Structures are given as structure tokens and as C-alpha cells.
Short mmCIF file of C-alpha atoms in Angstrom, two decimals:
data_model
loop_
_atom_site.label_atom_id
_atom_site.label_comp_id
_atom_site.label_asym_id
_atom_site.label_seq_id
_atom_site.Cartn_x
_atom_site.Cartn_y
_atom_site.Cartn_z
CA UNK I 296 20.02 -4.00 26.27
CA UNK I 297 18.57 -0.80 24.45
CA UNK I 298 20.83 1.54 22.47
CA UNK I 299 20.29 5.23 23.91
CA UNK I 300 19.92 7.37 21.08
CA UNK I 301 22.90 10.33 20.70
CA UNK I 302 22.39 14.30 21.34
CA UNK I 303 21.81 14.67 17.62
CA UNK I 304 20.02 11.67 17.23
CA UNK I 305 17.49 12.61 19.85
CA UNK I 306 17.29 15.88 18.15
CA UNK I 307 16.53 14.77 15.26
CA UNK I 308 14.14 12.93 16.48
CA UNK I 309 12.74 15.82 18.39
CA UNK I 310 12.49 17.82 15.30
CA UNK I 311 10.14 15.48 13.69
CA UNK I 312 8.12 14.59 16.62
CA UNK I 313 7.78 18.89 16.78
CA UNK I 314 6.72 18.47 12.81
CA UNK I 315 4.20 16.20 13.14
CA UNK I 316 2.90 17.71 15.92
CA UNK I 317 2.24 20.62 13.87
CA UNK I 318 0.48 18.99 11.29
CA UNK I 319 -3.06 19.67 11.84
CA UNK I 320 -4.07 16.86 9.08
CA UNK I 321 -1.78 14.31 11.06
CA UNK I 322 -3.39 11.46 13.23
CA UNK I 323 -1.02 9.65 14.00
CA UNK I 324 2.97 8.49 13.63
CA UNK I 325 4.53 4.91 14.21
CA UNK I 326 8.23 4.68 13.58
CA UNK I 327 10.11 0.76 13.73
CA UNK I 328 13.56 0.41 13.62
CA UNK I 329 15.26 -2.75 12.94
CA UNK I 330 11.67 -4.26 14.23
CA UNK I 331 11.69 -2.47 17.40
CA UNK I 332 9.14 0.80 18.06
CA UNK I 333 11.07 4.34 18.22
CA UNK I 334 8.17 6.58 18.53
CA UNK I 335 4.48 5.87 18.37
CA UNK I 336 1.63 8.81 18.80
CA UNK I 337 -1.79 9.30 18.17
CA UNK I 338 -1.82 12.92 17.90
CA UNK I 339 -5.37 13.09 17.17
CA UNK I 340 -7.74 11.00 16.38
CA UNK I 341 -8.54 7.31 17.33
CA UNK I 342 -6.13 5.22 19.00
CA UNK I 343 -2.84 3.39 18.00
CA UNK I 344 -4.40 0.31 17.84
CA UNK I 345 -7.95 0.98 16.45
CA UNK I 346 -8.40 0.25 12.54
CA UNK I 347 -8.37 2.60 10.43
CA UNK I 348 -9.12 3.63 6.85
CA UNK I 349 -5.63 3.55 5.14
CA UNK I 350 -7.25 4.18 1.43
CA UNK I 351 -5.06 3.56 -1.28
CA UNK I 352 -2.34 1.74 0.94
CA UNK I 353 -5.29 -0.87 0.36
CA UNK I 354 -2.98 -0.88 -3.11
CA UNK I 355 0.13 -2.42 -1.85
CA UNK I 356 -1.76 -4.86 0.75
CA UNK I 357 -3.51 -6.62 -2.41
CA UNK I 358 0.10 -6.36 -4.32
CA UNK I 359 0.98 -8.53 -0.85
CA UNK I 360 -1.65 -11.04 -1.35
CA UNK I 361 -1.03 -11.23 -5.03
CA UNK I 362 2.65 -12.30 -4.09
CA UNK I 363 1.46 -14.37 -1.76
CA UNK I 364 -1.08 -16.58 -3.99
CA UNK I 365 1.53 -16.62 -6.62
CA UNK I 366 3.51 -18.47 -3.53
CA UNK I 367 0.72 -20.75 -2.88
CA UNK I 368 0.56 -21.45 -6.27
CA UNK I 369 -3.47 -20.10 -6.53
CA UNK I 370 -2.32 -18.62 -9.49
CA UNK I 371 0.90 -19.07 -11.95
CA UNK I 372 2.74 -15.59 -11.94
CA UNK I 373 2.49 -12.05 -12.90
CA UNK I 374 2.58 -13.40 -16.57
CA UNK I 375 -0.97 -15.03 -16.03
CA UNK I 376 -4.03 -13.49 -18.13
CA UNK I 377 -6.91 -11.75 -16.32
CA UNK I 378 -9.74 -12.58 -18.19
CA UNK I 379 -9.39 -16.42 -17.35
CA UNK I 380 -9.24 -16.08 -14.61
CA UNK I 381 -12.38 -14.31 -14.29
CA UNK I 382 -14.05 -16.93 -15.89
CA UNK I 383 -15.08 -14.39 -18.82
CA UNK I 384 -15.02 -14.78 -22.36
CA UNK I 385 -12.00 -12.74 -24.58
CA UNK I 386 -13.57 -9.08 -25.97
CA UNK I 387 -11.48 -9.51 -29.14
CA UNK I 388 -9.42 -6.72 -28.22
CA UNK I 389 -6.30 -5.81 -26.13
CA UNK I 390 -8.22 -6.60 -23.11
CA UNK I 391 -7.84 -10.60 -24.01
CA UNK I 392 -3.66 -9.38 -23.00
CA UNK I 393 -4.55 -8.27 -20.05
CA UNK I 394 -2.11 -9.89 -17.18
CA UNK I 395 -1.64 -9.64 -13.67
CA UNK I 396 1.14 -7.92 -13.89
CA UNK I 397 -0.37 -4.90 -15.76
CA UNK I 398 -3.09 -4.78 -13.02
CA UNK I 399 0.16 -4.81 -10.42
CA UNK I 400 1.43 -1.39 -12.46
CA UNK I 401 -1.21 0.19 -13.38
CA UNK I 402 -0.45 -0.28 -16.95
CA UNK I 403 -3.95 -1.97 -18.24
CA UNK I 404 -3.92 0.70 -21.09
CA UNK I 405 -7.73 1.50 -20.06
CA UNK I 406 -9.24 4.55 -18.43
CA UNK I 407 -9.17 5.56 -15.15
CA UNK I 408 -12.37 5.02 -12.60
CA UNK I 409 -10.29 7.16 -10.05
CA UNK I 410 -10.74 11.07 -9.26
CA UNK I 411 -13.58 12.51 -10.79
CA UNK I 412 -14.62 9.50 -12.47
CA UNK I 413 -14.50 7.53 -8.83
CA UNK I 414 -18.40 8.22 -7.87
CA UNK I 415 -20.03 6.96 -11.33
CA UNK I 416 -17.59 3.68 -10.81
CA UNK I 417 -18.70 3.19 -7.67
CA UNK I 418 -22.73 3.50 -8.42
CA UNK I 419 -22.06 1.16 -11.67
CA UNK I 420 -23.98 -2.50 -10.75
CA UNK I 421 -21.12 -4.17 -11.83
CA UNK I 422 -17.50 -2.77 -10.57
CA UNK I 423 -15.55 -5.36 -12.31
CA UNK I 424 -17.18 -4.94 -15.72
CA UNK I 425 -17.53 -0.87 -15.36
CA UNK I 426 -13.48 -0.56 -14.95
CA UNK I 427 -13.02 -3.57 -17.80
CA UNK I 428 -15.52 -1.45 -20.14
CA UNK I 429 -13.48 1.59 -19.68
CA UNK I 430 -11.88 3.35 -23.59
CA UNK I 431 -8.59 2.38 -24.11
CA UNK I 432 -6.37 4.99 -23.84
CA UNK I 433 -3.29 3.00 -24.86
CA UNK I 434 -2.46 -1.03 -24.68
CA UNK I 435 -1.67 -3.48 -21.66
CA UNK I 436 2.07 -2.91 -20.10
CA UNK I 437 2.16 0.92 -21.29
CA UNK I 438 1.72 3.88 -19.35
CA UNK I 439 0.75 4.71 -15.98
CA UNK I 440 -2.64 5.36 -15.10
CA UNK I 441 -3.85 5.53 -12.12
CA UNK I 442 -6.92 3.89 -11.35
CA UNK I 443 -8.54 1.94 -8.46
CA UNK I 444 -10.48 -0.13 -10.74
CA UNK I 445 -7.74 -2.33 -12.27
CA UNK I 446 -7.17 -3.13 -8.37
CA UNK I 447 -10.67 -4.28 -7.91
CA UNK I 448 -10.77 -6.10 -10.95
CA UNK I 449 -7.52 -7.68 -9.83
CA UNK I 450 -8.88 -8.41 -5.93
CA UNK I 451 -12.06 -10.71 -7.89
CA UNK I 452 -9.41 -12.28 -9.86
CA UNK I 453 -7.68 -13.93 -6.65
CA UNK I 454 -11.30 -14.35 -4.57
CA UNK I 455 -12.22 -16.32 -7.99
CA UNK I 456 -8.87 -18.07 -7.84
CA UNK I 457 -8.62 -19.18 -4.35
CA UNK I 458 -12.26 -19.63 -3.42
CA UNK I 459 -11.59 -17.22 -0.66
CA UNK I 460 -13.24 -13.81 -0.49
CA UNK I 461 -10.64 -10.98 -0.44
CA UNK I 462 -11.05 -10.25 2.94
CA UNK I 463 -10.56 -13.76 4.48
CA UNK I 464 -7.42 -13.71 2.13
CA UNK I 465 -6.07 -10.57 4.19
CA UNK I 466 -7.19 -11.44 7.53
CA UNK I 467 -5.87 -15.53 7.05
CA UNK I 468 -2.87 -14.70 4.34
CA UNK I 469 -1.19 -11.73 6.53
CA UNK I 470 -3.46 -9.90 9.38
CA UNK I 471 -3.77 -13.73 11.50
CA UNK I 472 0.34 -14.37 11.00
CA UNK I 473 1.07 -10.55 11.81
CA UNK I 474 -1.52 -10.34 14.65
CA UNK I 475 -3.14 -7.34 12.99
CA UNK I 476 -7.19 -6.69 12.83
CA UNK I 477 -8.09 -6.66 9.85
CA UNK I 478 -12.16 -5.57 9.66
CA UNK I 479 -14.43 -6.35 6.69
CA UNK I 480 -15.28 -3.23 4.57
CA UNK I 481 -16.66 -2.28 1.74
CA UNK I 482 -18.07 -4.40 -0.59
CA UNK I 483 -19.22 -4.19 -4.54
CA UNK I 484 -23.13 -5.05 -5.78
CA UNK I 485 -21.88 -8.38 -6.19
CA UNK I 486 -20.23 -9.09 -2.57
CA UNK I 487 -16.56 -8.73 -3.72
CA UNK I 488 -15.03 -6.75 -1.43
CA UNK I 489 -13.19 -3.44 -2.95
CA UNK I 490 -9.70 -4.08 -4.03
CA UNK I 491 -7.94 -1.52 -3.32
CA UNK I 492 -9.20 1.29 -1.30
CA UNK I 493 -11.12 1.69 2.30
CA UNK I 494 -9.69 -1.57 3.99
CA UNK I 495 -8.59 -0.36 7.57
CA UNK I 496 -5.82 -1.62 9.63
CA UNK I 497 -4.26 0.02 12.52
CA UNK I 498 -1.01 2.51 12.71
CA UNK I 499 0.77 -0.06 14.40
CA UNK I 500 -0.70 -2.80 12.33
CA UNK I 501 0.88 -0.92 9.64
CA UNK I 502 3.96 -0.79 10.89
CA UNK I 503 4.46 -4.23 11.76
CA UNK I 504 3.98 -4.93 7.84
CA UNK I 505 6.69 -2.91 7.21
CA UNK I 506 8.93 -4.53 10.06
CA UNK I 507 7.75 -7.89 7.61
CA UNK I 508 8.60 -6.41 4.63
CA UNK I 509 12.33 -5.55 5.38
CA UNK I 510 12.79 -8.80 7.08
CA UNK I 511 12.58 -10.14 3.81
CA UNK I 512 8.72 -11.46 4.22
CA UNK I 513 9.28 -13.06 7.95
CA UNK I 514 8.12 -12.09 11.21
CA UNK I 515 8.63 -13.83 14.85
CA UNK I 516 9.91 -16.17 12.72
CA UNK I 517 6.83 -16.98 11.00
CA UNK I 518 6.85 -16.37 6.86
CA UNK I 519 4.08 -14.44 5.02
CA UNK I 520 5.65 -14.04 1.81
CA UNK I 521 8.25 -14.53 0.12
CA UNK I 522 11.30 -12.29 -0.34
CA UNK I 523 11.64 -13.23 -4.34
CA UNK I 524 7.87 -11.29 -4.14
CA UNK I 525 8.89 -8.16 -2.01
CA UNK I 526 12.47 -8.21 -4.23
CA UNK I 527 10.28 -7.96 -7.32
CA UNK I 528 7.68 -5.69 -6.01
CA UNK I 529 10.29 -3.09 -5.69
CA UNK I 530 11.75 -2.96 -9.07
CA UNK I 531 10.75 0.11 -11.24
CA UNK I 532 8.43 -0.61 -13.78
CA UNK I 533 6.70 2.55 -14.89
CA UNK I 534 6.16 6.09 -12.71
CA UNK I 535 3.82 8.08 -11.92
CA UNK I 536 2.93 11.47 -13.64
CA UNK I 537 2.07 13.16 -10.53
CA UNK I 538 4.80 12.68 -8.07
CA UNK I 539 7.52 11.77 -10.82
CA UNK I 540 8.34 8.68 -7.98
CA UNK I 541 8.79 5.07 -9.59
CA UNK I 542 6.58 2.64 -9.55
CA UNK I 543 6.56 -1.37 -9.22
CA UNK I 544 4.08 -3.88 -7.88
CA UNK I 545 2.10 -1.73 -5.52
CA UNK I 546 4.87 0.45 -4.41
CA UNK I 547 5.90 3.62 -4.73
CA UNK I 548 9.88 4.20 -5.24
CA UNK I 549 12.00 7.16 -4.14
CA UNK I 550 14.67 8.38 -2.03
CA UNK I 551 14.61 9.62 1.47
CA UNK I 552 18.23 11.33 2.94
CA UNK I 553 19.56 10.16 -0.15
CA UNK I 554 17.98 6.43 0.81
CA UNK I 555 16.67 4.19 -1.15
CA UNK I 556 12.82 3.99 -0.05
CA UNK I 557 9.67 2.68 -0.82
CA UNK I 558 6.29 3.68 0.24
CA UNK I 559 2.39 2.83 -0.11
CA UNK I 560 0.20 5.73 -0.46
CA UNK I 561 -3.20 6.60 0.16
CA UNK I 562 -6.00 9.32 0.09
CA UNK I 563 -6.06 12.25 2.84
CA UNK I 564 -2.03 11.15 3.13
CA UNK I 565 -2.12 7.30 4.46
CA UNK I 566 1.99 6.16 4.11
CA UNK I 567 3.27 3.42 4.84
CA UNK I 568 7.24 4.27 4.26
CA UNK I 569 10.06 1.71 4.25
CA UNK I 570 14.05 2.22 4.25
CA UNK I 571 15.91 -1.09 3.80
CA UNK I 572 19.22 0.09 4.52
CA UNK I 573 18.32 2.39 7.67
CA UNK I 574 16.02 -0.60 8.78
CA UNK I 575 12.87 2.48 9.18
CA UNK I 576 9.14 0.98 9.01
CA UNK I 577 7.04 4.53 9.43
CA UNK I 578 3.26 4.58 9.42
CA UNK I 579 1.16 7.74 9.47
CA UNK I 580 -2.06 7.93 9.30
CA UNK I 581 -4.27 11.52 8.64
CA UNK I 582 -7.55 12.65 8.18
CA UNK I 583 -9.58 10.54 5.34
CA UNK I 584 -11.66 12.92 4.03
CA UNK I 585 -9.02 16.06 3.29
CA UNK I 586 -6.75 15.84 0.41
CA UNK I 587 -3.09 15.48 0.31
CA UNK I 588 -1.53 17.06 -2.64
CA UNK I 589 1.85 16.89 -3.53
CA UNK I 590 2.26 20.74 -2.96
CA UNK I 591 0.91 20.77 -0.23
CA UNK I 592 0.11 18.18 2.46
CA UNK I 593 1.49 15.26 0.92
CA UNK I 594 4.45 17.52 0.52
CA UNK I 595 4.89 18.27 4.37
CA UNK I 596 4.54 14.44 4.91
CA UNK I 597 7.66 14.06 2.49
CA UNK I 598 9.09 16.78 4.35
CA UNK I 599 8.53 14.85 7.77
CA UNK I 600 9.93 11.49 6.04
CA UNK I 601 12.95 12.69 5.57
CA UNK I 602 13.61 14.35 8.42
CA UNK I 603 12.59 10.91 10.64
CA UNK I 604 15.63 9.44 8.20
CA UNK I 605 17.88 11.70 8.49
CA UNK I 606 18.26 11.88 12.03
CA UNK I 607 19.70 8.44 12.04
CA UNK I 608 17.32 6.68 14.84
CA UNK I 609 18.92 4.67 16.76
CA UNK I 610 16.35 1.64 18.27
CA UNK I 611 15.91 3.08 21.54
CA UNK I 612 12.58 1.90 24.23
CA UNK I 613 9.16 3.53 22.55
CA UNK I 614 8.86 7.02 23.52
#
């Protein structure tokens, strides 16, 4: 039997629905709760259940796999050290410290190929070597820096490790057991494909990860990875200079109505946003090619989040 949502409830929920409605950047909104859809539009835009480019949420799906290989045993543990595992030989430098973990943070102590330095990454002939050859602007495990290069560097570490390419390890590892498309996309000169950024997966696709993520790494019964992962994923490590939000294994860390909330992120204002103890899985995709800043879009989108939290969904048919 449902559970009919109360006057203020539905208001609430009105409110946001009228928000993102108003949000000319906005594709589309997906909102789970306690595994079961509360709202789900496409605004704009292609369809609920087409693929599409979720960016830098391509961030926290890799952070998945990672957990999921250390599962599998394809590789020891955060602790393990890159370079191995590449099959390259040390640079006599802080590099040769280089773990997993660091890669998972962010913290690789090397510059960023993100922002303006993204184009000149991307037209390098070798990805993995142009983000390793990077100047040091501090040492493994210290601060933030944002960079979708330690991600690709990270997604040939695991192909290299499992004999799988990075997109069979999405599409076998969680898009097969979720029943979510997961497409091919972009690869490097090499064939790797791009860790971290441009792999596409539908708004509802999205939120169905979610639903897997606060059920403690099951869905239908099935298990995709383990909760020991997701528990450690969301531990603040480090945080980010631009939003001020904490920051573990692929996931962004803040509060929502006072909530305790985590949330992957990605150009043009891709979100993924989870609330463990309101049992929320929200996906929202927007526009790829317009920024979302955090005073402005990105801002409205935070906005929007916590008004969908606030107003206390109750799970209710999908309207």
C-alpha cells in the first residue's frame, strides 16, 4: 500500500517541483525514497531513460569500481602504490608514493590538468603520462586539488589490473547488476577510456545507484559493492577550496536540512545527491556545456536540494 504524502508534504514537494521548473539550465529531476520513485521529470531535454553525459559524477562511479576491485581482490586496498601497478618504473621522486588512495582524494600533490589546463591534457599523446608529468605542487596525501587527470591515471590502473577495459568494468561491475545502460565514450590515444569525466548514464540510472548506495551496496537483492567500501567512501578526508564541502573517496560531503548528505558532482551541474537518514536518492541532470558555479547555478541546485529534503517526502506512487 502507498503512503499519501501530507498537505505540507505535498507542498513541499510542490515548491521544488515549481523550482526546478524554473531553472532554465535544468533537464531533468529524479527523486527515490526509501528505493521507491517520488517524482521523476524531464523538463527539457532528452528523456528519463536516455544516457546522458553526467561529467564529473564519472568521479564517484570510478571511486565505485575502485571499491569494487578492492572487493574482488584485483587489487589490495587504497594503501596499494600506483606506479606498479602501471607497470612503470619509480621517477625517484614522490611520485614512487603515489597510492590509490591519493588518486581517490585528490591528494597526488601534482598539478591540476582540469580548468584551463583541461584542453592541452586532453591533446597530450599520452593522458596517463601528461597528468603523471605534471610539477609538484606539494606531496602525495596533502591538499586538495582538483584534477581529472589523477582519475584517468587511476581508471588505467584498474583496466591494467583486471584485464578489463574501464568500460566493460562499469557496464559488467555495476550498469548489468543495476540494469542501467551504460554506453562506451570517450577514449585516450591509447584506447583507455577517460576516467573520470563524459561517461553517460541515464537520470534514472542515476538514481537507482543511489537507491544502491543507501542500501548499503545491494539492490533487488543482488550485491554490487560492499558497504565497508561505501562506509569508507564517505569519511572526510580533505575538502575542497571551492565549495568548502568535505571530501572522501569520490564524494562530496555536506549537509542538507541539517542532514547529513553526500553528493557526486559534475560539469554544467550533474548531482547525484544522497541522504542516508531521510532515505533521498536525487538525480538531476542540466545542460553540459553551461557552467555551474557555486554563486550561481550550482548554487540554485543547492537551493533546490534542500528544499526536496526539507519537505519530508513521504514514498508516495511517481508523480
Amino acid at each position: 500500500m502507498s503512503v499519501r504524502p501530507t498537505p505540507g508534504q505535498e507542498a513541499g514537494l510542490d515548491a521544488a517541483v515549481a523550482a526546478a521548473a524554473g531553472l532554465e539550465q535544468l533537464r531533468s529531476l529524479v527523486i527515490h525514497r526509501q528505493g521507491r520513485c517520488v517524482f521523476a521529470r524531464a523538463f527539457r531535454g532528452p528523456s528519463l531513460d536516455r544516457p546522458a553525459n553526467v561529467k564529473s559524477v564519472s568521479k564517484t562511479i570510478i571511486a565505485i569500481l575502485t571499491g569494487i576491485a578492492i572487493d574482488r581482490g584485483v587489487i589490495e586496498g587504497v594503501d596499494q602504490r600506483v606506479l606498479p601497478l602501471l607497470g612503470r618504473q619509480p621517477f625517484g621522486d614522490a611520485r614512487d608514493g603515489l597510492t590509490i588512495g591519493n588518486l581517490l582524494t585528490m591528494q597526488t600533490g601534482l598539478g591540476s590538468t582540469s580548468g584551463g589546463n583541461y584542453g592541452a591534457w586532453v591533446s597530450s599523446n599520452d593522458w596517463v603520462d601528461y597528468a603523471l608529468s605534471q610539477p609538484a605542487e606539494g606531496r602525495p596525501g596533502g591538499r586538495f586539488i582538483y584534477s581529472t587527470g589523477g582519475w584517468h591515471v587511476l581508471g588505467a590502473a584498474l583496466a591494467r589490473a583486471s584485464g578489463l577495459s574501464l568500460h566493460q568494468m562499469a557496464r559488467d561491475w555495476l550498469g548489468n547488476p543495476l540494469g542501467i545502460a551504460i554506453p562506451p565514450w570517450i577514449t585516450d590515444p591509447q584506447g583507455r577510456y577517460l576516467g573520470g569525466n563524459d561517461m553517460a548514464i541515464s537520470p534514472l540510472g542515476l538514481a537507482r545507484i543511489g537507491d544502491m548506495v543507501l542500501n548499503g551496496g545491494t539492490l533487488d537483492g543482488d550485491r554490487v559493492v560492499s558497504n565497508a567500501w561505501l562506509e569508507a567512501s564517505m569519511q572526510p578526508r580533505t575538502r575542497s577550496p571551492f565549495s568548502g564541502d568535505q571530501y572522501g573517496y569520490g564524494w562530496f560531503l555536506t549537509r542538507y536540512d541539517d542532514q547529513r548528505a553526500a553528493y557526486a558532482r559534475g560539469y554544467g551541474g550533474q548531482l547525484l545527491a544522497i541522504v542516508p537518514s531521510r532515505r533521498l536518492s536525487i538525480a538531476i541532470t542540466s545542460d553540459p556545456n553551461l557552467p555551474a558555479r557555486g554563486d550561481g547555478y550550482f548554487g540554485d541546485l543547492r537551493h533546490l536540494l534542500e528544499t526536496i529534503v526539507r519537505s519530508g517526502l513521504a514514498s508516495e506512487e511517481c508523480r
